[in-house]
CSV table of C-alpha atoms in Angstrom, one decimal:
chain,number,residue,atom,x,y,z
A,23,UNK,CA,55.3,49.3,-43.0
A,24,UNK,CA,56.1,49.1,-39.2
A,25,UNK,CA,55.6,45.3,-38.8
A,26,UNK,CA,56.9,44.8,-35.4
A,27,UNK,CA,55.4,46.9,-32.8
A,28,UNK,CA,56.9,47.8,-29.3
A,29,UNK,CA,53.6,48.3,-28.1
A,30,UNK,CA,50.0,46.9,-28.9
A,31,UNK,CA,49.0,50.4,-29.7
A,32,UNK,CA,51.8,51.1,-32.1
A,33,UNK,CA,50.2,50.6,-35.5
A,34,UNK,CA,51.4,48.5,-37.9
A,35,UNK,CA,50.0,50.4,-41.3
A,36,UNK,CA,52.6,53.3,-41.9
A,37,UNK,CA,56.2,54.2,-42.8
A,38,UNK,CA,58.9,56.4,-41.0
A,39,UNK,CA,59.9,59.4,-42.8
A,40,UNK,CA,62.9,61.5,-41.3
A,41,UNK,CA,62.8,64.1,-38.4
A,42,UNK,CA,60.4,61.9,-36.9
A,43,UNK,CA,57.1,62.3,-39.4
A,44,UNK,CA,55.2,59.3,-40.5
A,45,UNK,CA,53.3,58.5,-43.4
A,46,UNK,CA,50.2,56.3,-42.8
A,47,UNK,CA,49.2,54.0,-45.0
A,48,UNK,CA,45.7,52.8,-43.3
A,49,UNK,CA,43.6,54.3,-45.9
A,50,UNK,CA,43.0,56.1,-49.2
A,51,UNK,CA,44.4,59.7,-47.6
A,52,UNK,CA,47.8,58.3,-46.8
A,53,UNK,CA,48.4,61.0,-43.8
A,54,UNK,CA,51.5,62.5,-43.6
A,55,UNK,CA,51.8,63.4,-39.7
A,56,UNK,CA,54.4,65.6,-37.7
A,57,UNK,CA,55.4,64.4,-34.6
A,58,UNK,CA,52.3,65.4,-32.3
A,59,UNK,CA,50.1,65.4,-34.8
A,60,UNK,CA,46.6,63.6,-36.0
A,61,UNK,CA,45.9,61.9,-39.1
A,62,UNK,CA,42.5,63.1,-40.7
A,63,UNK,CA,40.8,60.0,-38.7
A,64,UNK,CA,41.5,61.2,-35.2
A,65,UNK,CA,42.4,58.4,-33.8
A,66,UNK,CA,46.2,57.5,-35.5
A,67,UNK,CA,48.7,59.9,-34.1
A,68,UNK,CA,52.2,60.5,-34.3
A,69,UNK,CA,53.8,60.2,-30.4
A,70,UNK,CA,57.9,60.6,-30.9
A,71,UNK,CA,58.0,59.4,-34.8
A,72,UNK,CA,55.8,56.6,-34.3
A,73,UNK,CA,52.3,56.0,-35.3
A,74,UNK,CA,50.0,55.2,-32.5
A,75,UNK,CA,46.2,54.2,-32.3
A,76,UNK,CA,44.1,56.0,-29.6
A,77,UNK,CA,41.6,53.7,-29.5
A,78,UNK,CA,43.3,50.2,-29.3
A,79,UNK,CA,41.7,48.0,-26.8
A,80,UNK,CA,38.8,51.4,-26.5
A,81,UNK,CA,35.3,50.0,-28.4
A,82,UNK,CA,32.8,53.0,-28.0
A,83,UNK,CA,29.8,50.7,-28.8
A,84,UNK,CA,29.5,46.6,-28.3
A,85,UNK,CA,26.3,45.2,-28.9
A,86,UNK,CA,25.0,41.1,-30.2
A,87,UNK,CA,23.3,41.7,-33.6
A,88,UNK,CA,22.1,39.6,-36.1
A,89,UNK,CA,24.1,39.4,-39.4
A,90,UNK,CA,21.3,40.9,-40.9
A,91,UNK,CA,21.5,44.0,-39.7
A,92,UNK,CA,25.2,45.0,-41.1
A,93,UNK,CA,23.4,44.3,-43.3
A,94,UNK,CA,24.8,41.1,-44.9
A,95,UNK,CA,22.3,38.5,-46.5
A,96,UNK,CA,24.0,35.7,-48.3
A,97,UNK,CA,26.7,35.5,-45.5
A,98,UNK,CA,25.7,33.0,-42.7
A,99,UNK,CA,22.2,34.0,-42.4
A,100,UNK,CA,19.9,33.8,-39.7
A,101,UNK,CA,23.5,34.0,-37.2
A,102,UNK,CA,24.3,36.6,-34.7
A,103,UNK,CA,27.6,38.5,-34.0
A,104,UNK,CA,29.2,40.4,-31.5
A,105,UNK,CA,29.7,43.7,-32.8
A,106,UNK,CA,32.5,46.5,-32.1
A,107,UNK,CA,32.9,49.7,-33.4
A,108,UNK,CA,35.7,52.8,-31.6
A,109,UNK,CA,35.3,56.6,-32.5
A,110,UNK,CA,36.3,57.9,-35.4
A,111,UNK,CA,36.0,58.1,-39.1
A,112,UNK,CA,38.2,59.2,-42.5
A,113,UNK,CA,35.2,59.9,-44.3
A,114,UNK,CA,33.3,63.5,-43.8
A,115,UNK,CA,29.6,62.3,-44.4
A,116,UNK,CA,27.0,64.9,-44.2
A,117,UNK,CA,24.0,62.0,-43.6
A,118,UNK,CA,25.9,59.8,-41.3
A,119,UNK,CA,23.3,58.0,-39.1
A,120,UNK,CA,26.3,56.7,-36.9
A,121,UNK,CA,27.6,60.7,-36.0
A,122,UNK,CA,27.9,60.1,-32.6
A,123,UNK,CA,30.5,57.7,-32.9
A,124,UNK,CA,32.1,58.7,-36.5
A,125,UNK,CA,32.5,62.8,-36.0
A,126,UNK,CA,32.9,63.0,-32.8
A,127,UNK,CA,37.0,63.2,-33.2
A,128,UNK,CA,37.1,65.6,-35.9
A,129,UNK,CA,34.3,67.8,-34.2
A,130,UNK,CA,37.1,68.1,-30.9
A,131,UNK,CA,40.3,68.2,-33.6
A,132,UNK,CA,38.0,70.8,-35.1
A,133,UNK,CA,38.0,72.5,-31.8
A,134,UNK,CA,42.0,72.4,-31.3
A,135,UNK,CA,42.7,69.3,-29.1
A,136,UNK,CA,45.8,67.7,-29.2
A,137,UNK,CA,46.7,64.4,-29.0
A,138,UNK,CA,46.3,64.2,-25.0
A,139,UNK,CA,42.5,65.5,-25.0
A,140,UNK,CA,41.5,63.2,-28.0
A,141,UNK,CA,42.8,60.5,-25.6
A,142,UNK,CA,41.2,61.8,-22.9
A,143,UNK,CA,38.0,61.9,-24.8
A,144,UNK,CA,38.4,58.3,-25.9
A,145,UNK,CA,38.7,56.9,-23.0
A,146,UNK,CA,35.5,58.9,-21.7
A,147,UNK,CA,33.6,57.3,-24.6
A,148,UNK,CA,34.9,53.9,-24.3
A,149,UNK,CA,35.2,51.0,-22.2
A,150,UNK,CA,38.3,48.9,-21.9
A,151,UNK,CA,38.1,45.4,-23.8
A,152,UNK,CA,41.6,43.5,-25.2
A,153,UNK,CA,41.3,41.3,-28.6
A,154,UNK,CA,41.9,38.2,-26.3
A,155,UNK,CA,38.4,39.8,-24.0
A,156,UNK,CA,36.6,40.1,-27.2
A,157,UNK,CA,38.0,36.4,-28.7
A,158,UNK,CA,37.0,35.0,-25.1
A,159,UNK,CA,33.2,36.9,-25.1
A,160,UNK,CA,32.7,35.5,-29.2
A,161,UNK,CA,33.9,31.8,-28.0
A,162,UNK,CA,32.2,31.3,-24.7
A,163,UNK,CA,29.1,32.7,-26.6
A,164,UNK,CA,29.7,30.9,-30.2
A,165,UNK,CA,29.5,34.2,-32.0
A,166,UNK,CA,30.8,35.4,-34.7
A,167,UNK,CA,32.5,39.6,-34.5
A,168,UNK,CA,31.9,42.3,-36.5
A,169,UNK,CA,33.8,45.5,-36.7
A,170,UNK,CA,30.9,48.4,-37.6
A,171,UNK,CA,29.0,50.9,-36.3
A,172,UNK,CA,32.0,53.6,-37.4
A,173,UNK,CA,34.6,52.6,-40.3
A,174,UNK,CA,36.7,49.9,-39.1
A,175,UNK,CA,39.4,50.4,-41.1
A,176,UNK,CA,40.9,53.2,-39.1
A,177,UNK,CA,41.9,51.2,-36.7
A,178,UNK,CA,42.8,48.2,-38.2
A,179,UNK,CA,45.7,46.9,-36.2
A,180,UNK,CA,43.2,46.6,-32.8
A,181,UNK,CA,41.0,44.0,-35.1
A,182,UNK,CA,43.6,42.2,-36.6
A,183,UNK,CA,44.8,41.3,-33.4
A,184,UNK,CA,41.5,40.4,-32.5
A,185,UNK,CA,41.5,38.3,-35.3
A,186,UNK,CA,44.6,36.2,-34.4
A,187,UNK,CA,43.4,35.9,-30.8
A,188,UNK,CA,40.0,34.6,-32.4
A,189,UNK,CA,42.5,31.7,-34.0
A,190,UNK,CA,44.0,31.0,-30.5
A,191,UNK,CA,40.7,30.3,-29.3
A,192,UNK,CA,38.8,26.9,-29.9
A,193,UNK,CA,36.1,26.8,-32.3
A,194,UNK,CA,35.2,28.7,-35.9
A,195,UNK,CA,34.1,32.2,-36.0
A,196,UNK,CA,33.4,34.2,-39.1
A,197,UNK,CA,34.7,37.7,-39.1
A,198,UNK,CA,32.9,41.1,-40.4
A,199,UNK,CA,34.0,44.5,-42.0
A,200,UNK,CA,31.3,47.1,-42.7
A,201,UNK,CA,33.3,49.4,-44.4
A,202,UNK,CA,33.1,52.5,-46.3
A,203,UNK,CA,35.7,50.9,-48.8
A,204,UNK,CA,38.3,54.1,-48.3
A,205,UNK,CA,40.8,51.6,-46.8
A,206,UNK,CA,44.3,50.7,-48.6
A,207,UNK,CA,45.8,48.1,-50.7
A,208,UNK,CA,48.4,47.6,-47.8
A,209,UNK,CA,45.4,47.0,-45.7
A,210,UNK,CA,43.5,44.7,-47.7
A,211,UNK,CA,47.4,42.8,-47.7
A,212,UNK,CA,47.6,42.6,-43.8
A,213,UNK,CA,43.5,41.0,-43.5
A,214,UNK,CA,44.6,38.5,-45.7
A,215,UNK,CA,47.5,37.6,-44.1
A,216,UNK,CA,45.2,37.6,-41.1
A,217,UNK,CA,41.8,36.4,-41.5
A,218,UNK,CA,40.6,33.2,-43.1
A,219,UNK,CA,39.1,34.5,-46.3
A,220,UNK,CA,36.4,32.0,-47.0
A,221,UNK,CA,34.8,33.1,-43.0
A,222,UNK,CA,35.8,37.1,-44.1
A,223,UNK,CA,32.5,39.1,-45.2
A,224,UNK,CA,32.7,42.9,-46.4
A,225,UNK,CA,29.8,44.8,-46.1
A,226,UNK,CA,30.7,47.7,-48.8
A,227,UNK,CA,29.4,51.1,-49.3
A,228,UNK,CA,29.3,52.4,-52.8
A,229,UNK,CA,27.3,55.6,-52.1
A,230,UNK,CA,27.2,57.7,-55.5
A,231,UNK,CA,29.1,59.1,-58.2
A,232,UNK,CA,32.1,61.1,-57.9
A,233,UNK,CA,30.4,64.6,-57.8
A,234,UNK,CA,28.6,63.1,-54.5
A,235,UNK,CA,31.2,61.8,-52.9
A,236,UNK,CA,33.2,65.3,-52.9
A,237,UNK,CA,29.9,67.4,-52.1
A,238,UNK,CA,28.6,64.9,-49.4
A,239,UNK,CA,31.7,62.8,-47.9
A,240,UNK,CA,34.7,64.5,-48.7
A,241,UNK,CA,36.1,61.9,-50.0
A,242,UNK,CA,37.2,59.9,-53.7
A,243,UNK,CA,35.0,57.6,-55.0
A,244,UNK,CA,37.9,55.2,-56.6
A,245,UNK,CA,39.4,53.7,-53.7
A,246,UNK,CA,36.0,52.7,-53.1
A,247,UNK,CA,35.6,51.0,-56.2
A,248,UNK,CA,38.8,49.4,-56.1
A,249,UNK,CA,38.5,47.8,-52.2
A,250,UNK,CA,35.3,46.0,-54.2
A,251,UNK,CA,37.6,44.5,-56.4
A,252,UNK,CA,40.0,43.7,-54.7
A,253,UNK,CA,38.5,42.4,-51.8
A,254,UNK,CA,36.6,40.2,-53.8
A,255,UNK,CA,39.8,38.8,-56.1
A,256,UNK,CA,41.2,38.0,-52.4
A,257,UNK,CA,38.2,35.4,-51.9
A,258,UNK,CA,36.4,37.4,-49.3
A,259,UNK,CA,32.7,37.5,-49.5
A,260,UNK,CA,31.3,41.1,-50.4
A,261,UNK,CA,27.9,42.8,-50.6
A,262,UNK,CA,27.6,46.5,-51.3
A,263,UNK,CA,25.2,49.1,-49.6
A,264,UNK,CA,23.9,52.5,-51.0
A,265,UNK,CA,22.0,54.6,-49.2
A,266,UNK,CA,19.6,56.3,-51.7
A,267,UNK,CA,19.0,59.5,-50.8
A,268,UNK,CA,16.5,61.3,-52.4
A,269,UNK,CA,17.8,64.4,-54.9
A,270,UNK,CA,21.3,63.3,-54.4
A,271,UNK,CA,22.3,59.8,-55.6
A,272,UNK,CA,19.1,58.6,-57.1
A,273,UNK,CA,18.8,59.2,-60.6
A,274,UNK,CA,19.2,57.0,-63.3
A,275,UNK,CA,22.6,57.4,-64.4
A,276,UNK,CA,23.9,57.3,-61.0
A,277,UNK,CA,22.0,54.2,-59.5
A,278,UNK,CA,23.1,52.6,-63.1
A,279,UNK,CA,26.9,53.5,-62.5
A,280,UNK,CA,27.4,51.9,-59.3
A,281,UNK,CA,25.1,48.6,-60.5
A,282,UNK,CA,27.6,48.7,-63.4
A,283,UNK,CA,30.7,48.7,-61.6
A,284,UNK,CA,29.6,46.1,-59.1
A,285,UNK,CA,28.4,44.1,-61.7
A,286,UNK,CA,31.4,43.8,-63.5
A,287,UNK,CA,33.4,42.8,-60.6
A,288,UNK,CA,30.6,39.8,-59.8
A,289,UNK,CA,26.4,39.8,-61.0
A,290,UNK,CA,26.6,37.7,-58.2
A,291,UNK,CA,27.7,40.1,-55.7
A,292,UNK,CA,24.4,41.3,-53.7
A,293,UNK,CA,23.4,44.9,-53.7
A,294,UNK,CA,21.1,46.6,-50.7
A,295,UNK,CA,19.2,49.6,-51.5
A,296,UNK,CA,18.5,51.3,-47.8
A,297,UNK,CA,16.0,53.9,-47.4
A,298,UNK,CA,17.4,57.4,-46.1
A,299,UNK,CA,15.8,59.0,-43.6
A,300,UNK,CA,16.8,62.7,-42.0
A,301,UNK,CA,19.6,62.8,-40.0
A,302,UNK,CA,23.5,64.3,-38.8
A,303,UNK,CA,23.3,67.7,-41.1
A,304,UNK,CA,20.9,66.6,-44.0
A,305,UNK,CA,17.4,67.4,-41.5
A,306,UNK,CA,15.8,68.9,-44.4
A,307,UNK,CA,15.8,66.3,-46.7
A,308,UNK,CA,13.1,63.7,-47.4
A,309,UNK,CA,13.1,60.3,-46.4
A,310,UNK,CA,13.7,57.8,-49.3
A,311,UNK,CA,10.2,56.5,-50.9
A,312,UNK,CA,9.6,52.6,-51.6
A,313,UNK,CA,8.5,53.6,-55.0
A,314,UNK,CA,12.7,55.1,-55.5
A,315,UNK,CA,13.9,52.0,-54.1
A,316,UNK,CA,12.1,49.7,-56.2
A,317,UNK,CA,13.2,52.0,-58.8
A,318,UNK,CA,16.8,51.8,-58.2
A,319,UNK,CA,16.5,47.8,-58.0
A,320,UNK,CA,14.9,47.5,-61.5
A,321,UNK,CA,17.7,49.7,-62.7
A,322,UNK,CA,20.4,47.1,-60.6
A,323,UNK,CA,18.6,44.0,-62.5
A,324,UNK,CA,18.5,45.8,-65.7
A,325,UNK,CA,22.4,46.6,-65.0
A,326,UNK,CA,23.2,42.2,-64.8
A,327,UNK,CA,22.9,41.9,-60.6
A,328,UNK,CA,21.0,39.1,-59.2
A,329,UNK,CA,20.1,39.2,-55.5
A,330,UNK,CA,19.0,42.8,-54.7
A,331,UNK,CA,17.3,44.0,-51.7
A,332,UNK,CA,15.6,47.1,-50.3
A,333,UNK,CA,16.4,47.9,-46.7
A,334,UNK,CA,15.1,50.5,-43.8
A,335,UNK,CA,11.4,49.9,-45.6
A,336,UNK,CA,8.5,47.4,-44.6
A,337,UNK,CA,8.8,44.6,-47.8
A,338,UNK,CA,9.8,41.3,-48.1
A,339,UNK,CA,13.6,41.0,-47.2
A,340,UNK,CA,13.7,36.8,-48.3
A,341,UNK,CA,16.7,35.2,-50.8
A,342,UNK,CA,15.2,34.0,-53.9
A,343,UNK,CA,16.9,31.8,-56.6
A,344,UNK,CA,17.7,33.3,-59.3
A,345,UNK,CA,16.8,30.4,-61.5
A,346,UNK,CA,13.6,29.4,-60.1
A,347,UNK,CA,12.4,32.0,-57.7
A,348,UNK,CA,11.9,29.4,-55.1
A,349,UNK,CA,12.1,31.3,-51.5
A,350,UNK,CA,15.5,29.9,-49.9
A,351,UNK,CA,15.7,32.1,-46.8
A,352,UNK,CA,13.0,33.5,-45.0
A,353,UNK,CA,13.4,37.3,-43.1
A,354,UNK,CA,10.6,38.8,-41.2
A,355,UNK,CA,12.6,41.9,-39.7
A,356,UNK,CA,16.4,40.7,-39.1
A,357,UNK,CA,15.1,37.9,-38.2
A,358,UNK,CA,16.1,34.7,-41.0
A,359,UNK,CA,15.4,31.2,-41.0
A,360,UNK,CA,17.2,29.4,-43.9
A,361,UNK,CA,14.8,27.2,-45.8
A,362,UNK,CA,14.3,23.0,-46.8
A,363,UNK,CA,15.0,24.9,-50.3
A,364,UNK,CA,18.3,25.3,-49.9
A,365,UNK,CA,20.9,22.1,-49.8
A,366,UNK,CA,24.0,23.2,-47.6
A,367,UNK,CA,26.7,21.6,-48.0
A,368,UNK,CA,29.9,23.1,-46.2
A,369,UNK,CA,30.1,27.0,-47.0
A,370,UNK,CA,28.1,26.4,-49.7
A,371,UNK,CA,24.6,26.4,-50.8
A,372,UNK,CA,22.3,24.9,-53.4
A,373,UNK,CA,18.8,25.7,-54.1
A,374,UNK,CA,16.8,22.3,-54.5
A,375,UNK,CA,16.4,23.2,-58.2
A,376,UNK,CA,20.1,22.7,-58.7
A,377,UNK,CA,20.8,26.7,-59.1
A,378,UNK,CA,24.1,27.8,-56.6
A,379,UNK,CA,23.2,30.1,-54.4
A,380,UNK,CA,26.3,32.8,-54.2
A,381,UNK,CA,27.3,33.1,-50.6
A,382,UNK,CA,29.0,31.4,-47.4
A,383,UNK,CA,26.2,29.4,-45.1
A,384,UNK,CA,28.7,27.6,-43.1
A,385,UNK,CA,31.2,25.8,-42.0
A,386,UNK,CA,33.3,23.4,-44.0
């Protein structure tokens, strides 16, 4: 693991090998890369035996979003967040609704381009923005940052030195992952070393079973499962997504796998249900019903989780307890407004019936 850099862009996730290959160690593909070439991201490559990241400093999309849209519910609700995401992607999803951003690298290594067209094509679909711009834009504005919009992980070293300039910087942010959970144990290492893990949330997709994820994202379903673990035995706050697509991950005995295996990391850990609707190379299919999702969430109580919610549909998006079903934040939209319900007390919070509510709602 190349801990000190000669460069900003060097990457600090990987391991010299001799005549001059590297060996990534960023996520669950481990790339082995010759000199001049691209791991399967498209956005680490190996320049003279040492691992560099195209897009450091190079956010394709920056927007302000609420928290609720990453979607995280039981992490600072009703708050907003600057949020980054670069080109790129590990994962091969067919129904990607964030294409755009996530395939556009393998579409040009795909086409042939070496390492100086895919930087030439970042830079086209970038601006220019430092970790101590983005640590300046979240203080001046009292905003937390989220890394989303494509999967984070791939270019890990650019946020985890936009996490330390964060901690230069006067005030308390909270800091956001929306992951596909394909990242590393090395990884998951370096953010805690980094980040403070009580203000750390993980937004995690679990997307299907096994068969799914090598038909639909090329990719293993284990390292998945094991970021969940993992990342929530380090103390950072986690809730899981899956997509239910209609035909493909929603039947019973897959909807009741991946409620399982969250389950028995936490009940507590929250679980979102989103609608699918057509998109990337999966036109054909059929949006996602309210009738499946509601499904899938009596399947997810029946399986031990607690705070389940349906997203990308019209219902009602509010945090209940669990104890006495007492409404404890309000959402209209992604719009929340946490309730006299719930008692908060530092990070945590307490519904006025005594019942803990799992989560982080602030500050200590």
């Amino acid at each position: 693991m190349g801990d000190t850099r000669e460069t900003p862009d060097e990457c600090i996730l990987y391991e010299k090998k001799p005549h001059g290959v590297v060996r990534c160690q960023c996520c669950c593909f481990y790339c082995t890369i010759q000199p001049g070439g691209v791991g399967h991201c498209g956005v680490r490559v190996n320049e003279q035996g040492k691992l560099k990241l195209l897009v450091y400093g190079r956010p394709s999309a920056v927007h302000v979003d609420p928290i609720e849209k990453k979607p995280l519910y039981h992490f600072f609700p009703g708050t907003e967040c600057l949020s980054l995401g670069v080109v790129g992607c590990n994962y091969s999803c067919s129904f990607c609704q964030n294409y755009s951003l996530s395939m556009s690298m393998r579409d040009k290594q795909e086409a042939g381009a070496d390492i100086e067209e895919l930087a030439g094509h970042v830079k086209h679909q970038s601006r220019t923005m430092s970790p101590a711009d983005i640590a300046r834009y979240c203080e001046d504005a009292n905003l937390g940052v989220a890394f989303t919009y494509n999967e984070p992980s791939i270019a890990c070293e650019y946020w985890v030195d936009t996490i330390e300039a964060l901690k230069e910087r006067d005030g308390q942010h909270y800091v956001v992952y929306v992951s596909n959970g394909g990242f590393t144990a090395e990884q998951a290492e370096l953010l805690s070393r980094t980040v403070d893990p009580r203000y750390f949330g993980l937004n995690i997709d679990v997307k299907g079973d096994q068969a799914f994820y090598k038909k639909l994202c090329k990719a293993p379903l284990q390292p998945v499962l094991d970021s969940v673990r993992r990342c929530h035995e380090l103390g950072f706050h986690v809730e899981v997504t899956t997509l239910v697509i209609p035909g493909e991950n929603d039947s019973e005995e897959c909807l009741s796998m991946i409620a399982r295996e969250v389950a028995a990391v936490s009940p507590n850990i929250v679980w979102h249900l989103s609608a699918f609707h057509p998109d990337y190379q999966m036109q054909d299919h059929k949006r996602t019903s309210l009738a499946i999702l509601e499904r899938a969430r009596a399947i997810g109580e029946r399986e031990g989780l607690r705070y389940i919610y349906l997203g990308n549909v019209h219902n009602d998006g509010s945090t209940r307890c669990a104890k006495c079903k007492a409404v404890v934040v309000e959402r209209r939209g992604y719009g929340a407004r946490v309730t006299q319900k719930l008692v908060v007390d530092g990070r945590k919070g307490t519904c006025v019936c005594g019942e803990p509510i799992p989560g982080v709602f602030g500050f200590e």
